[in-house]
CSV table of C-alpha atoms in Angstrom, one decimal:
chain,number,residue,atom,x,y,z
G,6,CYS,CA,49.2,114.0,180.3
G,7,CYS,CA,47.6,116.5,178.0
G,8,TYR,CA,44.9,116.0,175.5
G,9,PHE,CA,44.6,117.8,172.3
G,10,ALA,CA,42.0,118.1,169.4
G,11,VAL,CA,42.0,119.3,166.0
G,12,ARG,CA,39.2,121.1,164.1
G,13,SER,CA,38.3,119.9,160.8
G,14,ASN,CA,35.3,119.7,158.4
G,15,SER,CA,35.8,115.7,157.9
G,16,GLU,CA,36.6,112.9,159.8
G,17,HIS,CA,39.0,111.5,157.4
G,18,ASP,CA,40.7,115.6,157.4
G,19,ALA,CA,40.8,115.2,161.1
G,20,ASP,CA,42.6,111.7,161.3
G,21,GLU,CA,45.2,112.9,158.6
G,22,GLU,CA,45.9,116.2,160.8
G,23,ARG,CA,45.7,114.3,164.0
G,24,SER,CA,48.3,111.9,162.5
G,25,ASP,CA,50.9,114.4,161.0
G,26,TRP,CA,50.7,116.3,164.7
G,27,VAL,CA,51.4,112.9,166.6
G,28,LEU,CA,54.4,112.0,164.0
G,29,SER,CA,55.8,115.2,164.3
G,30,LEU,CA,55.7,115.6,168.1
G,31,SER,CA,57.2,112.0,168.3
G,32,HIS,CA,60.0,112.9,165.7
G,33,THR,CA,60.8,115.8,167.8
G,34,ILE,CA,61.0,114.1,171.0
G,35,LEU,CA,63.2,111.4,169.6
G,36,LEU,CA,65.5,114.1,168.0
G,37,ILE,CA,66.1,115.7,171.3
G,38,THR,CA,66.7,112.3,173.0
G,39,GLY,CA,69.1,111.6,170.2
G,40,SER,CA,71.1,115.1,170.8
G,41,LEU,CA,71.5,114.3,174.4
G,42,LEU,CA,73.1,110.8,173.9
G,43,PRO,CA,76.5,110.0,172.6
G,44,SER,CA,76.9,108.3,169.3
G,45,PHE,CA,75.4,104.7,169.3
G,46,SER,CA,77.7,103.0,171.7
G,47,VAL,CA,76.4,99.9,173.1
G,48,THR,CA,79.0,97.2,174.2
G,49,CYS,CA,79.1,93.8,175.9
G,50,ASP,CA,82.9,94.2,176.5
G,51,PRO,CA,84.0,94.4,180.3
G,52,LEU,CA,86.7,97.0,180.7
G,53,PRO,CA,90.3,95.8,181.1
G,54,GLY,CA,91.6,96.4,184.6
G,55,VAL,CA,88.1,97.1,185.9
G,56,PRO,CA,87.0,94.0,187.7
G,57,HIS,CA,83.6,95.1,188.9
G,58,THR,CA,82.7,95.0,185.1
G,59,ASN,CA,83.9,91.6,184.4
G,60,ASN,CA,80.0,90.3,184.8
G,61,ARG,CA,78.9,92.8,182.1
G,62,LEU,CA,76.3,91.4,179.7
G,63,MET,CA,75.8,94.8,177.8
G,64,ALA,CA,76.2,98.7,178.7
G,65,GLY,CA,75.7,102.2,177.2
G,66,TYR,CA,74.5,105.8,177.5
G,67,LEU,CA,70.7,106.0,178.6
G,68,ILE,CA,68.9,109.1,179.8
G,69,HIS,CA,67.5,108.6,183.2
G,70,ARG,CA,64.7,110.6,184.7
G,71,ASP,CA,66.1,112.1,188.2
G,72,ASP,CA,62.8,113.7,189.0
G,73,GLY,CA,59.7,115.7,187.4
G,74,ASP,CA,62.0,118.6,186.3
G,75,SER,CA,65.3,117.1,185.6
G,76,ILE,CA,67.5,114.1,183.6
G,77,SER,CA,70.8,112.7,183.5
G,78,VAL,CA,72.5,111.1,180.7
G,79,LEU,CA,74.2,107.9,182.5
G,80,PHE,CA,76.4,105.0,181.3
G,81,CYS,CA,74.3,101.9,182.3
G,82,GLU,CA,75.6,98.3,182.7
G,83,LEU,CA,73.4,95.2,183.0
G,84,ASN,CA,75.2,92.5,185.1
G,85,ALA,CA,74.6,88.7,184.4
G,86,HIS,CA,72.7,87.2,187.0
G,87,SER,CA,73.9,85.9,190.5
G,88,GLU,CA,71.6,83.3,192.0
G,89,THR,CA,68.9,85.4,193.4
G,90,TYR,CA,69.3,88.6,191.8
G,91,SER,CA,71.2,91.0,189.1
G,92,LYS,CA,72.0,94.5,189.1
G,93,LEU,CA,71.6,97.3,186.4
G,94,VAL,CA,74.4,99.8,187.4
G,95,LEU,CA,74.6,103.4,186.5
G,96,TYR,CA,77.7,105.1,186.2
G,97,GLU,CA,78.8,108.8,185.6
G,98,ASN,CA,80.5,107.7,182.2
G,99,GLU,CA,81.9,104.6,180.5
G,100,LEU,CA,85.1,104.8,182.5
G,101,CYS,CA,82.9,103.2,185.4
G,102,GLU,CA,84.7,104.5,188.2
G,103,ARG,CA,82.0,106.0,190.0
G,104,ILE,CA,78.7,104.3,190.7
G,105,VAL,CA,75.5,106.6,190.8
G,106,ILE,CA,72.7,104.4,191.3
G,107,GLU,CA,72.4,100.6,191.8
G,108,ILE,CA,69.1,99.0,190.8
G,109,VAL,CA,68.8,95.5,191.9
G,110,ILE,CA,67.2,93.1,189.4
G,111,THR,CA,64.9,90.6,191.4
G,112,GLU,CA,62.1,88.2,190.2
G,113,LYS,CA,59.4,90.7,191.7
G,114,ILE,CA,60.9,94.0,189.9
G,115,VAL,CA,58.7,95.4,186.9
G,116,CYS,CA,60.3,96.0,183.5
G,117,HIS,CA,58.2,97.2,180.6
G,118,ASP,CA,58.1,99.8,177.7
G,119,VAL,CA,56.2,103.1,177.5
G,120,VAL,CA,53.4,102.9,175.0
G,121,GLY,CA,53.9,105.7,172.3
G,122,ILE,CA,54.6,106.5,168.7
G,123,ASN,CA,58.5,105.9,168.2
G,124,CYS,CA,59.0,105.9,171.7
G,125,SER,CA,62.2,104.8,173.0
G,126,CYS,CA,61.3,105.2,176.6
G,127,PHE,CA,61.2,102.1,179.3
G,128,ILE,CA,60.9,101.6,183.0
G,129,VAL,CA,62.7,99.5,185.3
G,130,ASP,CA,61.2,99.3,188.6
G,131,THR,CA,60.7,103.2,189.6
G,132,HIS,CA,63.4,104.3,187.2
G,133,HIS,CA,62.4,105.8,183.9
G,134,PHE,CA,65.0,105.6,180.9
G,135,ALA,CA,65.1,106.6,177.3
G,136,SER,CA,67.6,105.1,174.8
G,137,GLN,CA,68.6,106.6,171.6
G,138,THR,CA,66.0,104.8,169.4
G,139,PRO,CA,63.0,102.2,170.0
G,140,SER,CA,65.1,99.3,168.5
G,141,GLU,CA,67.7,100.0,171.2
G,142,ARG,CA,65.0,100.2,173.9
G,143,LYS,CA,63.9,96.7,172.6
G,144,LEU,CA,67.4,95.4,173.2
G,145,TRP,CA,67.5,96.7,176.7
G,146,LEU,CA,64.3,95.1,177.8
G,147,ARG,CA,64.8,91.9,175.7
G,148,ALA,CA,68.1,91.6,177.8
G,149,LEU,CA,66.6,92.6,181.1
G,150,SER,CA,63.8,90.1,180.5
G,151,ASN,CA,66.1,87.2,180.0
G,152,VAL,CA,68.1,88.1,183.2
G,153,LYS,CA,65.0,88.3,185.5
G,154,VAL,CA,63.7,84.6,184.0
G,155,LYS,CA,67.1,83.3,185.0
G,156,VAL,CA,66.6,85.0,188.3
G,157,GLN,CA,63.1,83.7,188.7
G,158,ASN,CA,64.3,80.2,187.8
G,159,ARG,CA,67.3,80.1,190.3
G,160,ALA,CA,69.7,79.5,187.2
G,161,PRO,CA,73.2,78.8,188.3
G,162,ILE,CA,75.9,81.5,188.4
G,163,PRO,CA,77.1,81.6,184.4
G,164,THR,CA,80.9,80.5,184.0
G,165,ASP,CA,83.1,82.3,181.7
G,166,GLN,CA,81.8,80.5,178.9
G,167,ASP,CA,78.4,81.1,179.7
G,168,LEU,CA,79.0,85.0,179.6
G,169,GLU,CA,80.8,85.0,176.6
G,170,HIS,CA,77.9,82.9,174.8
G,171,TYR,CA,75.3,85.5,176.3
G,172,ARG,CA,77.4,88.2,175.0
G,173,THR,CA,77.9,86.6,171.4
G,174,SER,CA,73.9,86.7,171.2
G,175,ILE,CA,73.7,90.3,172.4
G,176,ARG,CA,76.6,91.5,169.8
G,177,GLU,CA,74.6,89.8,167.0
G,178,HIS,CA,71.9,92.3,167.9
G,179,ILE,CA,73.7,95.3,168.4
G,180,THR,CA,75.3,94.5,164.7
G,181,ALA,CA,72.1,94.5,163.4
G,182,LEU,CA,70.9,97.8,165.3
G,183,GLU,CA,74.2,99.8,164.0
G,184,ALA,CA,73.4,98.5,160.2
G,185,THR,CA,69.9,100.3,160.3
G,186,LEU,CA,70.9,103.6,162.1
G,187,GLU,CA,70.4,106.6,160.2
G,188,PRO,CA,72.8,109.6,160.6
G,189,ARG,CA,72.7,111.9,163.4
G,190,ILE,CA,70.9,115.2,162.2
G,191,VAL,CA,72.1,117.2,165.1
G,192,ASN,CA,75.5,116.8,167.3
G,193,ASP,CA,74.6,119.4,169.9
G,194,ALA,CA,72.4,118.8,172.8
G,195,LEU,CA,69.2,120.7,171.9
G,196,LEU,CA,68.3,121.1,175.6
G,197,PRO,CA,70.4,123.4,178.0
G,198,ARG,CA,72.4,121.9,180.8
G,199,SER,CA,71.5,123.2,184.1
G,200,ALA,CA,73.4,123.4,187.6
G,201,LYS,CA,74.2,120.1,189.3
G,202,LYS,CA,71.9,119.5,192.1
G,203,GLY,CA,73.1,118.3,195.7
G,204,LEU,CA,74.3,114.7,196.1
G,205,ARG,CA,72.1,112.7,198.3
G,206,PRO,CA,72.8,108.9,199.4
G,207,GLN,CA,70.6,106.4,198.0
G,208,ARG,CA,70.4,102.8,199.3
G,209,CYS,CA,70.8,100.1,196.9
G,210,GLU,CA,67.5,98.0,197.0
G,211,SER,CA,64.8,96.7,194.9
G,212,ARG,CA,61.1,97.7,195.3
G,213,ASP,CA,60.3,95.0,197.9
G,214,GLY,CA,63.1,96.6,199.9
G,215,SER,CA,65.4,93.6,200.0
G,216,PRO,CA,69.1,94.6,199.3
G,217,PRO,CA,71.3,91.9,198.1
G,218,PRO,CA,74.0,90.2,199.9
G,219,GLY,CA,77.0,92.6,200.3
G,220,SER,CA,75.1,95.7,199.1
G,221,LYS,CA,76.2,99.3,200.0
G,222,PRO,CA,74.6,102.6,200.0
G,223,CYS,CA,75.3,104.6,196.8
G,224,THR,CA,75.4,108.2,195.9
G,225,ASP,CA,72.9,109.6,193.4
G,226,ARG,CA,74.5,112.3,191.1
G,227,HIS,CA,71.6,114.3,190.4
G,228,VAL,CA,72.6,116.4,187.2
G,229,SER,CA,69.8,118.0,185.3
G,230,LEU,CA,69.9,118.8,181.5
C-alpha cells in the first residue's frame, strides 16, 4: 500500500487536488480493467450440450489475480447450491471445456468487496477478482451471498423450476446493468500479454480444507498479462 500527499496553500485546495488525483487514478485503473475484459457478457443460460453447466446461475469473464505479478482473464461460472456447498468454477473461456480452478462455496467461506473509489474488485476466499464495472461486482457479490445463505440454511437442492426462477431474477439485474453501460473507450488491452507460466495441479477445496463430495484435483492455468 502506497501513501501520497499533496502540497497546497489551503486545506480546501489540498482536498480538491487530492480528490482530482484519486478520481483520475481510479478512472485509469477502471479503464485498464475494462480493456482486458471482453465486452459485457454476463449470462445465466447453460451451454447446450454441455451438461456440467446445467446448474449455472450466472457466468461471465472476470480478472483473476494469479500471484503478485500476474493476472488471468477467465470465464467464471457460479453454480446453484447442492446441500452443503456450491462452486465457483473458473474456465479457460466461455466454451467451458477446460476447468482451471474450482472454488468451493461453503458456509465458512468469506466473500466481500474491496473498498475503493470506483473499485470493481472483490474477494472470494483467498481469490481476488475484478469485474468490468463496480455494478457488475455488486451483482456477483449479491449472487454469491444468496448462494451462501442457502448453503448455511441447508436449503433443498433446487428443482429445474427453482433454477429458472433464480435465473429470471438475475437476468433482470443484468438487463438493468446493460442499460447503464457506457461505450468502451478502448478496444485493445492496455497491458502487454506475457508468456504462460507452467501448469500446476490445484486441489479443489475451501479454506477449511474440506473438499466437496466427488471433487477432483484441478489444473491452474497461470496466464499472466
